[in-house]
Short mmCIF file of C-alpha atoms in Angstrom, two decimals:
data_model
loop_
_atom_site.label_atom_id
_atom_site.label_comp_id
_atom_site.label_asym_id
_atom_site.label_seq_id
_atom_site.Cartn_x
_atom_site.Cartn_y
_atom_site.Cartn_z
CA MET A 1 -50.00 99.75 72.82
CA GLU A 2 -50.44 101.28 76.27
CA HIS A 3 -53.58 99.20 76.95
CA ARG A 4 -51.77 96.05 75.76
CA ALA A 5 -48.78 96.72 78.05
CA ALA A 6 -51.12 97.41 80.96
CA GLY A 7 -52.93 94.14 80.31
CA ALA A 8 -49.63 92.25 80.23
CA GLY A 9 -48.68 93.82 83.52
CA ILE A 10 -51.96 92.70 85.09
CA ARG A 11 -51.50 89.16 83.77
CA ASN A 12 -47.92 88.93 85.12
CA ARG A 13 -48.75 90.46 88.47
CA GLY A 14 -49.36 87.10 90.11
CA ARG A 15 -46.24 85.44 88.77
CA THR A 16 -42.78 84.96 90.22
CA GLY A 17 -39.54 85.86 88.47
CA LEU A 18 -39.42 82.30 87.07
CA GLY A 19 -42.81 82.69 85.43
CA LEU A 20 -44.60 80.47 88.00
CA PRO A 21 -48.03 81.62 89.28
CA LEU A 22 -47.93 82.35 92.98
CA SER A 23 -51.27 80.59 93.42
CA ARG A 24 -49.79 77.38 91.98
CA MET A 25 -46.78 77.62 94.29
CA LYS A 26 -49.09 78.13 97.26
CA ARG A 27 -51.24 75.20 96.19
CA TYR A 28 -48.29 72.83 95.82
CA TRP A 29 -46.12 74.31 98.56
CA PHE A 30 -45.34 70.86 99.96
CA LEU A 31 -43.68 69.77 96.72
CA TYR A 32 -41.56 72.91 96.63
CA ALA A 33 -40.67 72.36 100.29
CA LEU A 34 -39.17 69.00 99.36
CA ILE A 35 -36.50 70.89 97.41
CA VAL A 36 -35.34 72.78 100.50
CA PRO A 37 -33.34 69.89 102.10
CA ILE A 38 -31.58 69.32 98.77
CA LEU A 39 -30.68 73.00 98.49
CA ILE A 40 -29.43 73.00 102.09
CA TYR A 41 -27.32 69.92 101.36
CA TYR A 42 -25.68 71.52 98.33
CA VAL A 43 -25.05 74.79 100.15
CA ILE A 44 -23.42 73.09 103.15
CA PHE A 45 -21.55 70.22 101.50
CA ARG A 46 -20.85 71.58 98.00
CA TYR A 47 -20.84 75.36 97.71
CA TYR A 48 -19.50 76.20 101.17
CA PRO A 49 -16.41 73.95 100.76
CA MET A 50 -15.80 75.61 97.38
CA LEU A 51 -15.92 79.02 99.07
CA VAL A 52 -13.52 77.81 101.77
CA GLN A 53 -11.12 76.43 99.15
CA VAL A 54 -11.06 79.68 97.19
CA THR A 55 -10.52 81.69 100.36
CA LEU A 56 -7.76 79.43 101.69
CA ALA A 57 -5.83 79.69 98.42
CA PHE A 58 -5.30 83.41 99.08
CA LYS A 59 -4.34 83.10 102.74
CA GLU A 60 -1.40 81.86 104.80
CA PHE A 61 -3.10 79.20 106.86
CA SER A 62 -2.31 78.87 110.55
CA LEU A 63 -3.73 76.26 112.91
CA ILE A 64 -4.28 78.83 115.63
CA GLY A 65 -6.21 81.35 113.57
CA GLY A 66 -8.06 78.90 111.39
CA ILE A 67 -9.08 79.61 107.82
CA TRP A 68 -11.04 82.82 108.36
CA ASN A 69 -8.58 84.40 110.81
CA SER A 70 -5.41 83.53 108.90
CA GLU A 71 -3.39 86.25 107.21
CA TRP A 72 -4.51 87.34 103.75
CA VAL A 73 -1.57 87.09 101.33
CA GLY A 74 -3.28 87.55 97.96
CA TRP A 75 -1.47 85.94 95.03
CA ALA A 76 1.62 85.03 97.06
CA ASN A 77 0.80 81.30 97.11
CA PHE A 78 0.41 81.21 93.34
CA SER A 79 3.64 83.15 92.83
CA TYR A 80 5.45 80.68 95.07
CA ILE A 81 4.03 77.71 93.15
CA PHE A 82 5.03 79.02 89.73
CA SER A 83 8.53 79.87 90.97
CA LYS A 84 9.26 76.22 91.87
CA PRO A 85 10.88 74.23 89.01
CA GLU A 86 9.46 70.96 90.39
CA PHE A 87 5.92 72.21 89.78
CA TYR A 88 6.51 72.38 86.03
CA GLN A 89 7.77 68.78 86.06
CA VAL A 90 4.64 67.76 87.94
CA LEU A 91 2.46 69.68 85.47
CA THR A 92 4.22 68.06 82.50
CA ASN A 93 3.74 64.59 83.98
CA THR A 94 0.06 65.30 84.61
CA VAL A 95 -0.64 66.43 81.05
CA GLU A 96 1.35 63.59 79.49
CA ILE A 97 -0.33 60.87 81.56
CA SER A 98 -3.79 62.36 80.95
CA LEU A 99 -3.23 62.55 77.20
CA LEU A 100 -1.95 58.96 77.19
CA ARG A 101 -5.10 57.90 79.03
CA LEU A 102 -7.22 59.74 76.48
CA ALA A 103 -5.29 58.45 73.44
CA PHE A 104 -5.29 54.80 74.46
CA GLY A 105 -8.50 54.67 76.47
CA PHE A 106 -11.00 56.52 74.28
CA ILE A 107 -11.30 54.15 71.30
CA PRO A 108 -11.38 50.65 72.97
CA PRO A 109 -14.80 51.11 74.66
CA ILE A 110 -16.31 52.14 71.31
CA LEU A 111 -14.92 49.10 69.51
CA LEU A 112 -15.91 46.78 72.32
CA ALA A 113 -19.46 48.15 72.42
CA ILE A 114 -19.81 47.60 68.67
CA LEU A 115 -18.56 44.02 68.99
CA LEU A 116 -20.92 43.26 71.88
CA TYR A 117 -23.87 44.87 70.10
CA ASP A 118 -23.36 42.64 67.05
CA LEU A 119 -23.15 39.40 69.03
CA HIS A 120 -25.96 37.05 68.03
CA SER A 121 -25.76 34.95 71.20
CA ALA A 122 -27.59 36.70 74.05
CA ALA A 123 -26.02 34.38 76.64
CA LEU A 124 -22.50 35.12 75.41
CA ARG A 125 -23.28 38.84 75.40
CA ARG A 126 -24.44 38.76 79.04
CA VAL A 127 -21.40 36.79 80.18
CA SER A 128 -19.03 39.08 78.27
CA GLN A 129 -20.64 42.21 79.69
CA THR A 130 -20.43 40.88 83.25
CA VAL A 131 -16.75 39.99 82.89
CA LEU A 132 -15.98 43.42 81.44
CA TYR A 133 -17.99 45.42 83.98
CA ILE A 134 -16.67 43.76 87.16
CA PRO A 135 -13.26 45.56 87.30
CA HIS A 136 -15.00 48.96 87.36
CA PHE A 137 -16.44 48.14 90.78
CA PHE A 138 -13.07 47.12 92.24
CA SER A 139 -11.23 49.71 94.29
CA TRP A 140 -7.77 50.78 93.18
CA VAL A 141 -6.37 48.93 96.19
CA VAL A 142 -7.74 45.68 94.77
CA MET A 143 -6.53 46.57 91.28
CA TYR A 144 -3.04 47.32 92.55
CA GLY A 145 -3.03 43.97 94.34
CA LEU A 146 -3.80 42.25 91.03
CA VAL A 147 -1.10 44.23 89.21
CA TYR A 148 1.38 43.45 91.98
CA ALA A 149 0.55 39.74 91.75
CA LEU A 150 1.24 39.84 88.02
CA PHE A 151 4.25 42.17 87.74
CA SER A 152 6.16 42.04 91.03
CA ASN A 153 9.61 40.43 91.22
CA MET A 154 8.01 37.10 92.12
CA GLY A 155 4.86 37.74 90.08
CA LEU A 156 3.34 35.57 87.41
CA VAL A 157 4.84 37.50 84.49
CA ASN A 158 8.41 37.24 85.81
CA GLN A 159 7.94 33.57 86.54
CA LEU A 160 6.86 33.00 82.95
CA LEU A 161 9.81 35.00 81.66
CA GLU A 162 12.27 32.93 83.69
CA ARG A 163 10.71 29.65 82.55
CA LEU A 164 11.03 30.80 78.94
CA GLY A 165 14.71 31.52 79.47
CA GLY A 166 14.43 35.29 79.83
CA ALA A 167 15.53 37.60 82.63
CA ALA A 168 13.13 38.87 85.28
CA GLN A 169 12.19 42.54 85.03
CA ASN A 170 11.70 44.97 87.90
CA PHE A 171 8.44 46.29 86.48
CA LEU A 172 7.17 48.17 89.52
CA LEU A 173 10.43 50.05 90.21
CA GLU A 174 11.47 50.76 86.62
CA PRO A 175 10.45 54.25 85.39
CA GLY A 176 10.16 52.97 81.83
CA TRP A 177 7.46 50.49 82.83
CA PHE A 178 5.52 52.78 85.16
CA ARG A 179 3.29 54.51 82.61
CA PRO A 180 2.47 51.39 80.54
CA LEU A 181 1.35 49.62 83.72
CA LEU A 182 -0.57 52.70 84.83
CA ILE A 183 -2.41 53.22 81.53
CA GLY A 184 -2.97 49.52 80.94
CA SER A 185 -4.52 48.92 84.36
CA ALA A 186 -6.70 52.05 83.99
CA ILE A 187 -8.04 50.82 80.65
CA TRP A 188 -8.62 47.37 82.12
CA LYS A 189 -10.62 48.86 85.00
CA GLU A 190 -12.74 51.38 83.09
CA ILE A 191 -13.26 49.84 79.65
CA GLY A 192 -16.41 48.05 80.80
CA TRP A 193 -18.00 51.23 82.14
CA GLY A 194 -17.33 53.08 78.91
CA THR A 195 -18.83 50.16 77.00
CA ILE A 196 -22.07 50.50 78.99
CA ILE A 197 -22.43 54.13 77.94
CA TYR A 198 -21.85 53.42 74.26
CA LEU A 199 -24.17 50.40 74.28
CA ALA A 200 -26.88 52.62 75.74
CA GLY A 201 -26.24 55.12 72.95
CA MET A 202 -26.45 52.40 70.30
CA THR A 203 -29.90 51.35 71.48
CA MET A 204 -31.13 54.82 70.47
CA ILE A 205 -30.07 54.35 66.83
CA ASP A 206 -33.02 53.65 64.53
CA SER A 207 -32.78 50.01 63.41
CA SER A 208 -34.36 50.92 60.07
CA LEU A 209 -31.11 52.70 59.18
CA TYR A 210 -29.28 49.37 59.38
CA ASP A 211 -31.96 47.70 57.24
CA ALA A 212 -31.69 50.45 54.64
CA ALA A 213 -27.90 50.14 54.61
CA LYS A 214 -28.18 46.37 54.07
CA MET A 215 -30.57 46.90 51.17
CA ASP A 216 -28.07 49.31 49.62
CA GLY A 217 -25.40 46.58 49.80
CA ALA A 218 -23.41 47.97 52.74
CA GLY A 219 -21.35 45.37 54.59
CA PRO A 220 -20.75 45.26 58.35
CA LEU A 221 -17.82 47.70 58.26
CA ARG A 222 -19.64 50.20 56.09
CA ARG A 223 -22.72 49.99 58.33
CA ILE A 224 -20.51 50.75 61.32
CA TRP A 225 -18.90 53.69 59.51
CA HIS A 226 -22.07 55.23 58.06
CA VAL A 227 -24.69 54.32 60.70
CA THR A 228 -23.21 53.33 64.06
CA LEU A 229 -20.46 55.93 64.43
CA PRO A 230 -22.65 58.88 63.30
CA GLY A 231 -25.32 57.66 65.72
CA LEU A 232 -22.79 57.69 68.56
CA ARG A 233 -21.34 61.08 67.66
CA SER A 234 -23.16 63.01 70.39
CA VAL A 235 -22.10 60.47 73.05
CA MET A 236 -18.49 60.53 71.84
CA ILE A 237 -18.41 64.33 71.86
CA PHE A 238 -19.89 64.42 75.35
CA LEU A 239 -17.34 61.99 76.78
CA PHE A 240 -14.45 63.54 74.87
CA THR A 241 -15.33 67.01 76.16
CA LEU A 242 -15.45 65.75 79.74
CA SER A 243 -12.12 63.97 79.20
CA LEU A 244 -10.50 67.19 78.00
CA GLY A 245 -11.78 68.93 81.12
CA SER A 246 -9.95 66.30 83.18
CA VAL A 247 -6.55 66.76 81.55
CA LEU A 248 -5.09 68.01 84.83
CA TYR A 249 -6.62 65.09 86.73
CA ALA A 250 -4.39 62.13 85.92
CA GLY A 251 -5.82 59.66 88.41
CA GLY A 252 -4.20 60.62 91.70
CA GLU A 253 -5.76 57.78 93.69
CA GLN A 254 -4.32 55.19 91.32
CA ILE A 255 -0.90 56.84 91.15
CA LEU A 256 -0.63 57.12 94.94
CA LEU A 257 -0.75 53.33 95.06
CA PHE A 258 1.41 52.65 92.02
CA TYR A 259 4.26 55.12 92.32
CA ASN A 260 7.28 55.18 94.62
CA PRO A 261 10.40 57.38 94.98
CA ALA A 262 12.04 55.52 92.10
CA THR A 263 9.25 56.60 89.71
CA TYR A 264 8.59 60.14 90.98
CA GLY A 265 10.24 61.58 87.87
CA VAL A 266 7.61 60.08 85.52
CA GLY A 267 4.70 59.51 87.91
CA ASP A 268 4.41 62.53 90.18
CA VAL A 269 1.27 64.46 89.15
CA ILE A 270 -0.66 67.41 90.55
CA ASP A 271 -2.90 65.27 92.76
CA THR A 272 0.00 63.45 94.39
CA TYR A 273 1.96 66.72 94.66
CA VAL A 274 -0.98 68.34 96.47
CA TYR A 275 -1.24 65.31 98.74
CA ARG A 276 2.43 65.46 99.71
CA GLN A 277 2.55 69.22 100.16
CA GLY A 278 -0.75 69.48 101.99
CA LEU A 279 -0.60 66.51 104.35
CA ASN A 280 3.06 65.59 104.60
CA SER A 281 4.54 69.11 104.59
CA LEU A 282 1.49 70.85 106.17
CA GLN A 283 1.50 73.55 103.48
CA TYR A 284 -2.28 73.72 103.24
CA SER A 285 -2.52 77.11 101.55
CA MET A 286 -0.06 76.21 98.81
CA ALA A 287 -1.74 72.85 98.19
CA THR A 288 -5.13 74.58 97.98
CA ALA A 289 -3.75 77.10 95.50
CA VAL A 290 -2.48 74.26 93.29
CA SER A 291 -5.89 72.57 93.50
CA LEU A 292 -7.66 75.82 92.60
CA PHE A 293 -5.35 76.28 89.61
CA GLN A 294 -6.17 72.72 88.57
CA SER A 295 -9.93 73.31 88.84
CA GLY A 296 -9.76 76.61 86.95
CA ILE A 297 -7.85 75.10 84.02
CA GLY A 298 -10.26 72.16 83.92
CA LEU A 299 -13.28 74.46 83.78
CA ALA A 300 -11.68 76.57 81.04
CA LEU A 301 -10.88 73.47 78.95
CA ILE A 302 -14.46 72.20 79.21
CA LEU A 303 -15.88 75.58 78.15
CA ILE A 304 -13.44 75.91 75.24
CA SER A 305 -13.89 72.34 73.98
CA ASN A 306 -17.67 72.62 74.25
CA ALA A 307 -17.67 75.89 72.30
CA ILE A 308 -15.44 74.41 69.57
CA SER A 309 -17.63 71.31 69.39
CA LYS A 310 -20.83 73.31 69.01
CA LYS A 311 -19.26 75.53 66.36
CA THR A 312 -17.79 72.69 64.27
CA THR A 313 -20.33 69.88 64.72
CA GLY A 314 -23.40 71.65 66.11
CA THR A 315 -23.36 69.35 69.16
CA GLY A 316 -22.18 70.10 72.69
CA ILE A 317 -22.76 68.97 76.25
CA TRP A 318 -25.16 71.89 76.82
#
């Protein structure tokens, strides 16, 4: 045993902590050097801003002292946030809008991918995919312009309502219409991108499974239920887990364009709240504390949902 341990020690003497021989690293040093700019990029533009954000959340920021010389206040910013009744309204709106996005936006890309996959006409499939994918590449400014053209007071929808004898609706200023327009436009914009992901997953399903199902007398719906959906299970779990981690991210960029003071009660979310407090009110420390709370809850939800997924289905995102 002692001789064997000594031999193992001699064999591992020329290896790094990662199990890589030092001679190999010296031989291919140029390839390892190519990683250095990437590491520097992540340290400067990714990890350092994270460190600054965490630090700022526990300080009372002042323009004179800067972040590092500002007064350390500990948990005071978080205590102030949780003592404000308006924060709980913002939190409720964020969760509700995110769950509505998940409930109404998760299934349509799956159904659309299945329909496109079963199209026999390749030309029709290409045209359909192009039409569906284009909105994803539009900015939210362009999307809001389209929604405004359709649902403003003089928009196409109100013009059709008046011609049919109905009364025009104030869609963009009515709180009851805010969330349907928000969720509907989000689905319209992102349904094509989700379809791409599921179509890519469907190409990995063994075609012999479909042939076997046909031989067993399974119709199209039964083939979808017993072959397609089980084949997409890992993709669906992956996307669903990421969606749960984004429950506190309700699409702030979109809402900043869509909402107005008349719809604050149903449309104000954490992202817009941070924007108003941080930039408009110059309360940088408080806004950073809210953002840190948002990130921490998102990370916890991803870890919990991934653990539950691995325990119940044996599949997770890592």
